[in-house]
Amino acid sequence: MRNDGYRKAYEDAASELEGILKDQERIEERILSLRKTMNALATLICQHEGRDKDFTDYAAATLR
């Protein structure tokens, strides 16, 4: 009988982990999408302002 409690706790933990891993994948995809967007926008900003700096120069200054 005691094993049933352990099994239930294990199944609950496995289910929660599965959900969290799906959330993590969704969040990582969103992070990548935002980084790509920021890269493109930073390039446009630098071109518009006539700068010779690249994305990392711009991003380093704005993300501090």
mmCIF file as Biopython writes it, N, C-alpha, C and O atoms, coordinates in Angstrom:
data_model
#
loop_
_atom_site.group_PDB
_atom_site.id
_atom_site.type_symbol
_atom_site.label_atom_id
_atom_site.label_alt_id
_atom_site.label_comp_id
_atom_site.label_asym_id
_atom_site.label_entity_id
_atom_site.label_seq_id
_atom_site.pdbx_PDB_ins_code
_atom_site.Cartn_x
_atom_site.Cartn_y
_atom_site.Cartn_z
_atom_site.occupancy
_atom_site.B_iso_or_equiv
_atom_site.auth_seq_id
_atom_site.auth_asym_id
_atom_site.pdbx_PDB_model_num
ATOM 1   N N  . MET A ? 1  ? 0.811  -1.200 0.000   1.0 0.0 1  A 1 
ATOM 2   C CA . MET A ? 1  ? 0.000  0.000  0.000   1.0 0.0 1  A 1 
ATOM 3   C C  . MET A ? 1  ? 0.854  1.264  0.000   1.0 0.0 1  A 1 
ATOM 4   O O  . MET A ? 1  ? 0.517  2.246  -0.661  1.0 0.0 1  A 1 
ATOM 5   N N  . ARG A ? 2  ? 1.927  1.238  0.720   1.0 0.0 2  A 1 
ATOM 6   C CA . ARG A ? 2  ? 2.777  2.408  0.828   1.0 0.0 2  A 1 
ATOM 7   C C  . ARG A ? 2  ? 3.404  2.763  -0.520  1.0 0.0 2  A 1 
ATOM 8   O O  . ARG A ? 2  ? 3.641  3.933  -0.820  1.0 0.0 2  A 1 
ATOM 9   N N  . ASN A ? 3  ? 3.663  1.748  -1.314  1.0 0.0 3  A 1 
ATOM 10  C CA . ASN A ? 3  ? 4.235  1.950  -2.642  1.0 0.0 3  A 1 
ATOM 11  C C  . ASN A ? 3  ? 3.333  2.811  -3.519  1.0 0.0 3  A 1 
ATOM 12  O O  . ASN A ? 3  ? 3.817  3.552  -4.374  1.0 0.0 3  A 1 
ATOM 13  N N  . ASP A ? 4  ? 2.030  2.715  -3.308  1.0 0.0 4  A 1 
ATOM 14  C CA . ASP A ? 4  ? 1.089  3.499  -4.107  1.0 0.0 4  A 1 
ATOM 15  C C  . ASP A ? 4  ? 1.313  4.999  -3.915  1.0 0.0 4  A 1 
ATOM 16  O O  . ASP A ? 4  ? 1.212  5.769  -4.870  1.0 0.0 4  A 1 
ATOM 17  N N  . GLY A ? 5  ? 1.611  5.407  -2.707  1.0 0.0 5  A 1 
ATOM 18  C CA . GLY A ? 5  ? 1.891  6.816  -2.426  1.0 0.0 5  A 1 
ATOM 19  C C  . GLY A ? 5  ? 3.147  7.286  -3.137  1.0 0.0 5  A 1 
ATOM 20  O O  . GLY A ? 5  ? 3.181  8.387  -3.687  1.0 0.0 5  A 1 
ATOM 21  N N  . TYR A ? 6  ? 4.172  6.456  -3.126  1.0 0.0 6  A 1 
ATOM 22  C CA . TYR A ? 6  ? 5.415  6.792  -3.823  1.0 0.0 6  A 1 
ATOM 23  C C  . TYR A ? 6  ? 5.180  6.880  -5.328  1.0 0.0 6  A 1 
ATOM 24  O O  . TYR A ? 6  ? 5.659  7.791  -6.002  1.0 0.0 6  A 1 
ATOM 25  N N  . ARG A ? 7  ? 4.429  5.905  -5.831  1.0 0.0 7  A 1 
ATOM 26  C CA . ARG A ? 7  ? 4.143  5.879  -7.271  1.0 0.0 7  A 1 
ATOM 27  C C  . ARG A ? 7  ? 3.363  7.134  -7.682  1.0 0.0 7  A 1 
ATOM 28  O O  . ARG A ? 7  ? 3.659  7.748  -8.707  1.0 0.0 7  A 1 
ATOM 29  N N  . LYS A ? 8  ? 2.375  7.505  -6.883  1.0 0.0 8  A 1 
ATOM 30  C CA . LYS A ? 8  ? 1.575  8.704  -7.179  1.0 0.0 8  A 1 
ATOM 31  C C  . LYS A ? 8  ? 2.449  9.949  -7.146  1.0 0.0 8  A 1 
ATOM 32  O O  . LYS A ? 8  ? 2.341  10.806 -8.023  1.0 0.0 8  A 1 
ATOM 33  N N  . ALA A ? 9  ? 3.312  10.057 -6.146  1.0 0.0 9  A 1 
ATOM 34  C CA . ALA A ? 9  ? 4.216  11.205 -6.050  1.0 0.0 9  A 1 
ATOM 35  C C  . ALA A ? 9  ? 5.155  11.250 -7.252  1.0 0.0 9  A 1 
ATOM 36  O O  . ALA A ? 9  ? 5.425  12.321 -7.795  1.0 0.0 9  A 1 
ATOM 37  N N  . TYR A ? 10 ? 5.651  10.085 -7.665  1.0 0.0 10 A 1 
ATOM 38  C CA . TYR A ? 10 ? 6.545  9.997  -8.823  1.0 0.0 10 A 1 
ATOM 39  C C  . TYR A ? 10 ? 5.812  10.444 -10.091 1.0 0.0 10 A 1 
ATOM 40  O O  . TYR A ? 10 ? 6.342  11.234 -10.873 1.0 0.0 10 A 1 
ATOM 41  N N  . GLU A ? 11 ? 4.610  9.945  -10.287 1.0 0.0 11 A 1 
ATOM 42  C CA . GLU A ? 11 ? 3.830  10.302 -11.470 1.0 0.0 11 A 1 
ATOM 43  C C  . GLU A ? 11 ? 3.492  11.790 -11.488 1.0 0.0 11 A 1 
ATOM 44  O O  . GLU A ? 11 ? 3.514  12.422 -12.545 1.0 0.0 11 A 1 
ATOM 45  N N  . ASP A ? 12 ? 3.181  12.345 -10.328 1.0 0.0 12 A 1 
ATOM 46  C CA . ASP A ? 12 ? 2.914  13.782 -10.232 1.0 0.0 12 A 1 
ATOM 47  C C  . ASP A ? 12 ? 4.156  14.589 -10.602 1.0 0.0 12 A 1 
ATOM 48  O O  . ASP A ? 12 ? 4.072  15.567 -11.346 1.0 0.0 12 A 1 
ATOM 49  N N  . ALA A ? 13 ? 5.307  14.173 -10.076 1.0 0.0 13 A 1 
ATOM 50  C CA . ALA A ? 13 ? 6.561  14.867 -10.376 1.0 0.0 13 A 1 
ATOM 51  C C  . ALA A ? 13 ? 6.897  14.761 -11.863 1.0 0.0 13 A 1 
ATOM 52  O O  . ALA A ? 13 ? 7.320  15.741 -12.477 1.0 0.0 13 A 1 
ATOM 53  N N  . ALA A ? 14 ? 6.708  13.575 -12.440 1.0 0.0 14 A 1 
ATOM 54  C CA . ALA A ? 14 ? 6.990  13.376 -13.864 1.0 0.0 14 A 1 
ATOM 55  C C  . ALA A ? 14 ? 6.079  14.253 -14.721 1.0 0.0 14 A 1 
ATOM 56  O O  . ALA A ? 14 ? 6.520  14.834 -15.714 1.0 0.0 14 A 1 
ATOM 57  N N  . SER A ? 15 ? 4.827  14.344 -14.339 1.0 0.0 15 A 1 
ATOM 58  C CA . SER A ? 15 ? 3.875  15.173 -15.079 1.0 0.0 15 A 1 
ATOM 59  C C  . SER A ? 15 ? 4.251  16.652 -14.989 1.0 0.0 15 A 1 
ATOM 60  O O  . SER A ? 15 ? 4.212  17.374 -15.986 1.0 0.0 15 A 1 
ATOM 61  N N  . GLU A ? 16 ? 4.612  17.088 -13.795 1.0 0.0 16 A 1 
ATOM 62  C CA . GLU A ? 16 ? 5.019  18.482 -13.620 1.0 0.0 16 A 1 
ATOM 63  C C  . GLU A ? 16 ? 6.276  18.778 -14.422 1.0 0.0 16 A 1 
ATOM 64  O O  . GLU A ? 16 ? 6.371  19.823 -15.067 1.0 0.0 16 A 1 
ATOM 65  N N  . LEU A ? 17 ? 7.240  17.867 -14.386 1.0 0.0 17 A 1 
ATOM 66  C CA . LEU A ? 17 ? 8.480  18.047 -15.139 1.0 0.0 17 A 1 
ATOM 67  C C  . LEU A ? 17 ? 8.191  18.170 -16.632 1.0 0.0 17 A 1 
ATOM 68  O O  . LEU A ? 17 ? 8.764  19.023 -17.311 1.0 0.0 17 A 1 
ATOM 69  N N  . GLU A ? 18 ? 7.310  17.325 -17.139 1.0 0.0 18 A 1 
ATOM 70  C CA . GLU A ? 18 ? 6.955  17.378 -18.558 1.0 0.0 18 A 1 
ATOM 71  C C  . GLU A ? 18 ? 6.387  18.753 -18.927 1.0 0.0 18 A 1 
ATOM 72  O O  . GLU A ? 18 ? 6.740  19.322 -19.960 1.0 0.0 18 A 1 
ATOM 73  N N  . GLY A ? 19 ? 5.520  19.269 -18.086 1.0 0.0 19 A 1 
ATOM 74  C CA . GLY A ? 19 ? 4.943  20.588 -18.336 1.0 0.0 19 A 1 
ATOM 75  C C  . GLY A ? 19 ? 5.981  21.689 -18.294 1.0 0.0 19 A 1 
ATOM 76  O O  . GLY A ? 19 ? 5.979  22.588 -19.134 1.0 0.0 19 A 1 
ATOM 77  N N  . ILE A ? 20 ? 6.866  21.620 -17.320 1.0 0.0 20 A 1 
ATOM 78  C CA . ILE A ? 20 ? 7.902  22.640 -17.183 1.0 0.0 20 A 1 
ATOM 79  C C  . ILE A ? 20 ? 8.868  22.588 -18.360 1.0 0.0 20 A 1 
ATOM 80  O O  . ILE A ? 20 ? 9.303  23.632 -18.846 1.0 0.0 20 A 1 
ATOM 81  N N  . LEU A ? 21 ? 9.208  21.393 -18.820 1.0 0.0 21 A 1 
ATOM 82  C CA . LEU A ? 21 ? 10.097 21.268 -19.975 1.0 0.0 21 A 1 
ATOM 83  C C  . LEU A ? 21 ? 9.452  21.847 -21.233 1.0 0.0 21 A 1 
ATOM 84  O O  . LEU A ? 21 ? 10.140 22.450 -22.057 1.0 0.0 21 A 1 
ATOM 85  N N  . LYS A ? 22 ? 8.150  21.674 -21.388 1.0 0.0 22 A 1 
ATOM 86  C CA . LYS A ? 22 ? 7.445  22.281 -22.521 1.0 0.0 22 A 1 
ATOM 87  C C  . LYS A ? 22 ? 7.484  23.802 -22.412 1.0 0.0 22 A 1 
ATOM 88  O O  . LYS A ? 22 ? 7.692  24.495 -23.408 1.0 0.0 22 A 1 
ATOM 89  N N  . ASP A ? 23 ? 7.281  24.320 -21.197 1.0 0.0 23 A 1 
ATOM 90  C CA . ASP A ? 23 ? 7.374  25.763 -20.976 1.0 0.0 23 A 1 
ATOM 91  C C  . ASP A ? 23 ? 8.769  26.267 -21.327 1.0 0.0 23 A 1 
ATOM 92  O O  . ASP A ? 23 ? 8.920  27.305 -21.972 1.0 0.0 23 A 1 
ATOM 93  N N  . GLN A ? 24 ? 9.787  25.525 -20.898 1.0 0.0 24 A 1 
ATOM 94  C CA . GLN A ? 24 ? 11.167 25.916 -21.160 1.0 0.0 24 A 1 
ATOM 95  C C  . GLN A ? 24 ? 11.426 25.983 -22.666 1.0 0.0 24 A 1 
ATOM 96  O O  . GLN A ? 24 ? 12.057 26.926 -23.144 1.0 0.0 24 A 1 
ATOM 97  N N  . GLU A ? 25 ? 10.951 25.005 -23.403 1.0 0.0 25 A 1 
ATOM 98  C CA . GLU A ? 25 ? 11.141 24.995 -24.858 1.0 0.0 25 A 1 
ATOM 99  C C  . GLU A ? 25 ? 10.467 26.211 -25.497 1.0 0.0 25 A 1 
ATOM 100 O O  . GLU A ? 25 ? 11.037 26.864 -26.371 1.0 0.0 25 A 1 
ATOM 101 N N  . ARG A ? 26 ? 9.252  26.502 -25.050 1.0 0.0 26 A 1 
ATOM 102 C CA . ARG A ? 26 ? 8.520  27.660 -25.579 1.0 0.0 26 A 1 
ATOM 103 C C  . ARG A ? 26 ? 9.262  28.956 -25.261 1.0 0.0 26 A 1 
ATOM 104 O O  . ARG A ? 26 ? 9.368  29.843 -26.108 1.0 0.0 26 A 1 
ATOM 105 N N  . ILE A ? 27 ? 9.770  29.058 -24.047 1.0 0.0 27 A 1 
ATOM 106 C CA . ILE A ? 27 ? 10.492 30.262 -23.628 1.0 0.0 27 A 1 
ATOM 107 C C  . ILE A ? 27 ? 11.791 30.410 -24.413 1.0 0.0 27 A 1 
ATOM 108 O O  . ILE A ? 27 ? 12.130 31.513 -24.842 1.0 0.0 27 A 1 
ATOM 109 N N  . GLU A ? 28 ? 12.520 29.314 -24.606 1.0 0.0 28 A 1 
ATOM 110 C CA . GLU A ? 28 ? 13.773 29.378 -25.360 1.0 0.0 28 A 1 
ATOM 111 C C  . GLU A ? 28 ? 13.529 29.781 -26.810 1.0 0.0 28 A 1 
ATOM 112 O O  . GLU A ? 28 ? 14.319 30.528 -27.388 1.0 0.0 28 A 1 
ATOM 113 N N  . GLU A ? 29 ? 12.441 29.292 -27.402 1.0 0.0 29 A 1 
ATOM 114 C CA . GLU A ? 29 ? 12.089 29.698 -28.763 1.0 0.0 29 A 1 
ATOM 115 C C  . GLU A ? 29 ? 11.769 31.189 -28.809 1.0 0.0 29 A 1 
ATOM 116 O O  . GLU A ? 29 ? 12.154 31.879 -29.752 1.0 0.0 29 A 1 
ATOM 117 N N  . ARG A ? 30 ? 11.074 31.680 -27.806 1.0 0.0 30 A 1 
ATOM 118 C CA . ARG A ? 30 ? 10.730 33.106 -27.753 1.0 0.0 30 A 1 
ATOM 119 C C  . ARG A ? 30 ? 11.971 33.961 -27.565 1.0 0.0 30 A 1 
ATOM 120 O O  . ARG A ? 30 ? 12.097 35.018 -28.185 1.0 0.0 30 A 1 
ATOM 121 N N  . ILE A ? 31 ? 12.893 33.514 -26.713 1.0 0.0 31 A 1 
ATOM 122 C CA . ILE A ? 31 ? 14.148 34.234 -26.506 1.0 0.0 31 A 1 
ATOM 123 C C  . ILE A ? 31 ? 14.907 34.342 -27.822 1.0 0.0 31 A 1 
ATOM 124 O O  . ILE A ? 31 ? 15.397 35.416 -28.170 1.0 0.0 31 A 1 
ATOM 125 N N  . LEU A ? 32 ? 15.008 33.242 -28.551 1.0 0.0 32 A 1 
ATOM 126 C CA . LEU A ? 32 ? 15.703 33.246 -29.835 1.0 0.0 32 A 1 
ATOM 127 C C  . LEU A ? 32 ? 15.026 34.210 -30.806 1.0 0.0 32 A 1 
ATOM 128 O O  . LEU A ? 32 ? 15.700 34.970 -31.502 1.0 0.0 32 A 1 
ATOM 129 N N  . SER A ? 33 ? 13.706 34.179 -30.851 1.0 0.0 33 A 1 
ATOM 130 C CA . SER A ? 33 ? 12.969 35.078 -31.733 1.0 0.0 33 A 1 
ATOM 131 C C  . SER A ? 33 ? 13.227 36.542 -31.376 1.0 0.0 33 A 1 
ATOM 132 O O  . SER A ? 33 ? 13.436 37.372 -32.260 1.0 0.0 33 A 1 
ATOM 133 N N  . LEU A ? 34 ? 13.211 36.850 -30.091 1.0 0.0 34 A 1 
ATOM 134 C CA . LEU A ? 34 ? 13.468 38.225 -29.657 1.0 0.0 34 A 1 
ATOM 135 C C  . LEU A ? 34 ? 14.892 38.657 -29.968 1.0 0.0 34 A 1 
ATOM 136 O O  . LEU A ? 34 ? 15.118 39.802 -30.358 1.0 0.0 34 A 1 
ATOM 137 N N  . ARG A ? 35 ? 15.850 37.761 -29.803 1.0 0.0 35 A 1 
ATOM 138 C CA . ARG A ? 35 ? 17.239 38.099 -30.130 1.0 0.0 35 A 1 
ATOM 139 C C  . ARG A ? 35 ? 17.393 38.398 -31.616 1.0 0.0 35 A 1 
ATOM 140 O O  . ARG A ? 35 ? 18.097 39.335 -31.994 1.0 0.0 35 A 1 
ATOM 141 N N  . LYS A ? 36 ? 16.738 37.605 -32.459 1.0 0.0 36 A 1 
ATOM 142 C CA . LYS A ? 36 ? 16.792 37.851 -33.901 1.0 0.0 36 A 1 
ATOM 143 C C  . LYS A ? 36 ? 16.157 39.197 -34.241 1.0 0.0 36 A 1 
ATOM 144 O O  . LYS A ? 36 ? 16.689 39.956 -35.052 1.0 0.0 36 A 1 
ATOM 145 N N  . THR A ? 37 ? 15.025 39.485 -33.620 1.0 0.0 37 A 1 
ATOM 146 C CA . THR A ? 37 ? 14.350 40.760 -33.851 1.0 0.0 37 A 1 
ATOM 147 C C  . THR A ? 37 ? 15.226 41.917 -33.410 1.0 0.0 37 A 1 
ATOM 148 O O  . THR A ? 37 ? 15.368 42.905 -34.130 1.0 0.0 37 A 1 
ATOM 149 N N  . MET A ? 38 ? 15.814 41.795 -32.226 1.0 0.0 38 A 1 
ATOM 150 C CA . MET A ? 38 ? 16.683 42.857 -31.715 1.0 0.0 38 A 1 
ATOM 151 C C  . MET A ? 38 ? 17.906 43.045 -32.604 1.0 0.0 38 A 1 
ATOM 152 O O  . MET A ? 38 ? 18.351 44.173 -32.817 1.0 0.0 38 A 1 
ATOM 153 N N  . ASN A ? 39 ? 18.448 41.957 -33.121 1.0 0.0 39 A 1 
ATOM 154 C CA . ASN A ? 39 ? 19.602 42.038 -34.006 1.0 0.0 39 A 1 
ATOM 155 C C  . ASN A ? 39 ? 19.243 42.827 -35.259 1.0 0.0 39 A 1 
ATOM 156 O O  . ASN A ? 39 ? 19.978 43.728 -35.664 1.0 0.0 39 A 1 
ATOM 157 N N  . ALA A ? 40 ? 18.113 42.486 -35.872 1.0 0.0 40 A 1 
ATOM 158 C CA . ALA A ? 40 ? 17.681 43.190 -37.078 1.0 0.0 40 A 1 
ATOM 159 C C  . ALA A ? 40 ? 17.405 44.662 -36.783 1.0 0.0 40 A 1 
ATOM 160 O O  . ALA A ? 40 ? 17.799 45.536 -37.555 1.0 0.0 40 A 1 
ATOM 161 N N  . LEU A ? 41 ? 16.737 44.934 -35.679 1.0 0.0 41 A 1 
ATOM 162 C CA . LEU A ? 41 ? 16.425 46.320 -35.326 1.0 0.0 41 A 1 
ATOM 163 C C  . LEU A ? 41 ? 17.680 47.119 -35.001 1.0 0.0 41 A 1 
ATOM 164 O O  . LEU A ? 41 ? 17.786 48.285 -35.384 1.0 0.0 41 A 1 
ATOM 165 N N  . ALA A ? 42 ? 18.622 46.517 -34.308 1.0 0.0 42 A 1 
ATOM 166 C CA . ALA A ? 42 ? 19.870 47.209 -33.985 1.0 0.0 42 A 1 
ATOM 167 C C  . ALA A ? 42 ? 20.636 47.548 -35.256 1.0 0.0 42 A 1 
ATOM 168 O O  . ALA A ? 42 ? 21.221 48.626 -35.366 1.0 0.0 42 A 1 
ATOM 169 N N  . THR A ? 43 ? 20.631 46.627 -36.216 1.0 0.0 43 A 1 
ATOM 170 C CA . THR A ? 43 ? 21.288 46.891 -37.495 1.0 0.0 43 A 1 
ATOM 171 C C  . THR A ? 43 ? 20.631 48.080 -38.187 1.0 0.0 43 A 1 
ATOM 172 O O  . THR A ? 43 ? 21.321 48.966 -38.692 1.0 0.0 43 A 1 
ATOM 173 N N  . LEU A ? 44 ? 19.308 48.101 -38.209 1.0 0.0 44 A 1 
ATOM 174 C CA . LEU A ? 44 ? 18.594 49.217 -38.829 1.0 0.0 44 A 1 
ATOM 175 C C  . LEU A ? 44 ? 18.861 50.531 -38.103 1.0 0.0 44 A 1 
ATOM 176 O O  . LEU A ? 44 ? 19.038 51.569 -38.740 1.0 0.0 44 A 1 
ATOM 177 N N  . ILE A ? 45 ? 18.889 50.489 -36.788 1.0 0.0 45 A 1 
ATOM 178 C CA . ILE A ? 45 ? 19.172 51.696 -36.003 1.0 0.0 45 A 1 
ATOM 179 C C  . ILE A ? 45 ? 20.557 52.224 -36.334 1.0 0.0 45 A 1 
ATOM 180 O O  . ILE A ? 45 ? 20.737 53.420 -36.562 1.0 0.0 45 A 1 
ATOM 181 N N  . CYS A ? 46 ? 21.529 51.330 -36.359 1.0 0.0 46 A 1 
ATOM 182 C CA . CYS A ? 46 ? 22.906 51.742 -36.650 1.0 0.0 46 A 1 
ATOM 183 C C  . CYS A ? 46 ? 23.021 52.305 -38.063 1.0 0.0 46 A 1 
ATOM 184 O O  . CYS A ? 46 ? 23.713 53.301 -38.275 1.0 0.0 46 A 1 
ATOM 185 N N  . GLN A ? 47 ? 22.353 51.683 -39.026 1.0 0.0 47 A 1 
ATOM 186 C CA . GLN A ? 47 ? 22.382 52.185 -40.402 1.0 0.0 47 A 1 
ATOM 187 C C  . GLN A ? 47 ? 21.712 53.553 -40.485 1.0 0.0 47 A 1 
ATOM 188 O O  . GLN A ? 47 ? 22.214 54.459 -41.151 1.0 0.0 47 A 1 
ATOM 189 N N  . HIS A ? 48 ? 20.594 53.696 -39.816 1.0 0.0 48 A 1 
ATOM 190 C CA . HIS A ? 48 ? 19.852 54.955 -39.849 1.0 0.0 48 A 1 
ATOM 191 C C  . HIS A ? 48 ? 20.654 56.086 -39.211 1.0 0.0 48 A 1 
ATOM 192 O O  . HIS A ? 48 ? 20.599 57.228 -39.665 1.0 0.0 48 A 1 
ATOM 193 N N  . GLU A ? 49 ? 21.388 55.764 -38.170 1.0 0.0 49 A 1 
ATOM 194 C CA . GLU A ? 49 ? 22.170 56.778 -37.469 1.0 0.0 49 A 1 
ATOM 195 C C  . GLU A ? 49 ? 23.558 56.942 -38.067 1.0 0.0 49 A 1 
ATOM 196 O O  . GLU A ? 49 ? 24.358 57.735 -37.571 1.0 0.0 49 A 1 
ATOM 197 N N  . GLY A ? 50 ? 23.852 56.194 -39.133 1.0 0.0 50 A 1 
ATOM 198 C CA . GLY A ? 50 ? 25.138 56.319 -39.802 1.0 0.0 50 A 1 
ATOM 199 C C  . GLY A ? 50 ? 26.302 55.796 -38.991 1.0 0.0 50 A 1 
ATOM 200 O O  . GLY A ? 50 ? 27.433 56.259 -39.142 1.0 0.0 50 A 1 
ATOM 201 N N  . ARG A ? 51 ? 26.033 54.858 -38.155 1.0 0.0 51 A 1 
ATOM 202 C CA . ARG A ? 51 ? 27.098 54.300 -37.316 1.0 0.0 51 A 1 
ATOM 203 C C  . ARG A ? 51 ? 27.802 53.159 -38.027 1.0 0.0 51 A 1 
ATOM 204 O O  . ARG A ? 51 ? 27.220 52.478 -38.871 1.0 0.0 51 A 1 
ATOM 205 N N  . ASP A ? 52 ? 29.040 52.967 -37.678 1.0 0.0 52 A 1 
ATOM 206 C CA . ASP A ? 52 ? 29.795 51.832 -38.198 1.0 0.0 52 A 1 
ATOM 207 C C  . ASP A ? 52 ? 29.835 50.688 -37.202 1.0 0.0 52 A 1 
ATOM 208 O O  . ASP A ? 52 ? 30.505 49.681 -37.431 1.0 0.0 52 A 1 
ATOM 209 N N  . LYS A ? 53 ? 29.132 50.837 -36.115 1.0 0.0 53 A 1 
ATOM 210 C CA . LYS A ? 53 ? 29.158 49.809 -35.081 1.0 0.0 53 A 1 
ATOM 211 C C  . LYS A ? 53 ? 28.266 48.642 -35.476 1.0 0.0 53 A 1 
ATOM 212 O O  . LYS A ? 53 ? 27.329 48.788 -36.261 1.0 0.0 53 A 1 
ATOM 213 N N  . ASP A ? 54 ? 28.576 47.489 -34.917 1.0 0.0 54 A 1 
ATOM 214 C CA . ASP A ? 54 ? 27.736 46.331 -35.199 1.0 0.0 54 A 1 
ATOM 215 C C  . ASP A ? 54 ? 26.741 46.125 -34.060 1.0 0.0 54 A 1 
ATOM 216 O O  . ASP A ? 54 ? 26.685 46.912 -33.115 1.0 0.0 54 A 1 
ATOM 217 N N  . PHE A ? 55 ? 25.974 45.073 -34.169 1.0 0.0 55 A 1 
ATOM 218 C CA . PHE A ? 55 ? 24.930 44.782 -33.189 1.0 0.0 55 A 1 
ATOM 219 C C  . PHE A ? 55 ? 25.468 44.659 -31.777 1.0 0.0 55 A 1 
ATOM 220 O O  . PHE A ? 55 ? 24.858 45.171 -30.838 1.0 0.0 55 A 1 
ATOM 221 N N  . THR A ? 56 ? 26.601 43.988 -31.608 1.0 0.0 56 A 1 
ATOM 222 C CA . THR A ? 56 ? 27.106 43.769 -30.249 1.0 0.0 56 A 1 
ATOM 223 C C  . THR A ? 56 ? 27.478 45.080 -29.577 1.0 0.0 56 A 1 
ATOM 224 O O  . THR A ? 56 ? 27.287 45.237 -28.372 1.0 0.0 56 A 1 
ATOM 225 N N  . ASP A ? 57 ? 28.010 46.025 -30.349 1.0 0.0 57 A 1 
ATOM 226 C CA . ASP A ? 57 ? 28.322 47.338 -29.775 1.0 0.0 57 A 1 
ATOM 227 C C  . ASP A ? 57 ? 27.046 48.038 -29.318 1.0 0.0 57 A 1 
ATOM 228 O O  . ASP A ? 57 ? 26.987 48.604 -28.226 1.0 0.0 57 A 1 
ATOM 229 N N  . TYR A ? 58 ? 26.034 47.990 -30.169 1.0 0.0 58 A 1 
ATOM 230 C CA . TYR A ? 58 ? 24.771 48.645 -29.835 1.0 0.0 58 A 1 
ATOM 231 C C  . TYR A ? 58 ? 24.077 47.944 -28.675 1.0 0.0 58 A 1 
ATOM 232 O O  . TYR A ? 58 ? 23.613 48.589 -27.735 1.0 0.0 58 A 1 
ATOM 233 N N  . ALA A ? 59 ? 24.010 46.635 -28.749 1.0 0.0 59 A 1 
ATOM 234 C CA . ALA A ? 59 ? 23.314 45.863 -27.721 1.0 0.0 59 A 1 
ATOM 235 C C  . ALA A ? 59 ? 23.994 45.993 -26.369 1.0 0.0 59 A 1 
ATOM 236 O O  . ALA A ? 59 ? 23.326 46.099 -25.341 1.0 0.0 59 A 1 
ATOM 237 N N  . ALA A ? 60 ? 25.305 45.984 -26.368 1.0 0.0 60 A 1 
ATOM 238 C CA . ALA A ? 60 ? 26.035 46.093 -25.105 1.0 0.0 60 A 1 
ATOM 239 C C  . ALA A ? 60 ? 25.705 47.407 -24.409 1.0 0.0 60 A 1 
ATOM 240 O O  . ALA A ? 60 ? 25.617 47.461 -23.182 1.0 0.0 60 A 1 
ATOM 241 N N  . ALA A ? 61 ? 25.526 48.448 -25.181 1.0 0.0 61 A 1 
ATOM 242 C CA . ALA A ? 61 ? 25.228 49.755 -24.599 1.0 0.0 61 A 1 
ATOM 243 C C  . ALA A ? 61 ? 23.786 49.841 -24.110 1.0 0.0 61 A 1 
ATOM 244 O O  . ALA A ? 61 ? 23.514 50.508 -23.111 1.0 0.0 61 A 1 
ATOM 245 N N  . THR A ? 62 ? 22.862 49.181 -24.796 1.0 0.0 62 A 1 
ATOM 246 C CA . THR A ? 62 ? 21.454 49.331 -24.432 1.0 0.0 62 A 1 
ATOM 247 C C  . THR A ? 62 ? 20.970 48.310 -23.421 1.0 0.0 62 A 1 
ATOM 248 O O  . THR A ? 62 ? 19.952 48.540 -22.768 1.0 0.0 62 A 1 
ATOM 249 N N  . LEU A ? 63 ? 21.652 47.207 -23.270 1.0 0.0 63 A 1 
ATOM 250 C CA . LEU A ? 63 ? 21.188 46.158 -22.360 1.0 0.0 63 A 1 
ATOM 251 C C  . LEU A ? 63 ? 21.808 46.239 -20.973 1.0 0.0 63 A 1 
ATOM 252 O O  . LEU A ? 63 ? 21.548 45.379 -20.131 1.0 0.0 63 A 1 
ATOM 253 N N  . ARG A ? 64 ? 22.602 47.233 -20.726 1.0 0.0 64 A 1 
ATOM 254 C CA . ARG A ? 64 ? 23.223 47.368 -19.399 1.0 0.0 64 A 1 
ATOM 255 C C  . ARG A ? 64 ? 22.264 47.873 -18.376 1.0 0.0 64 A 1 
ATOM 256 O O  . ARG A ? 64 ? 22.633 48.040 -17.213 1.0 0.0 64 A 1 
#
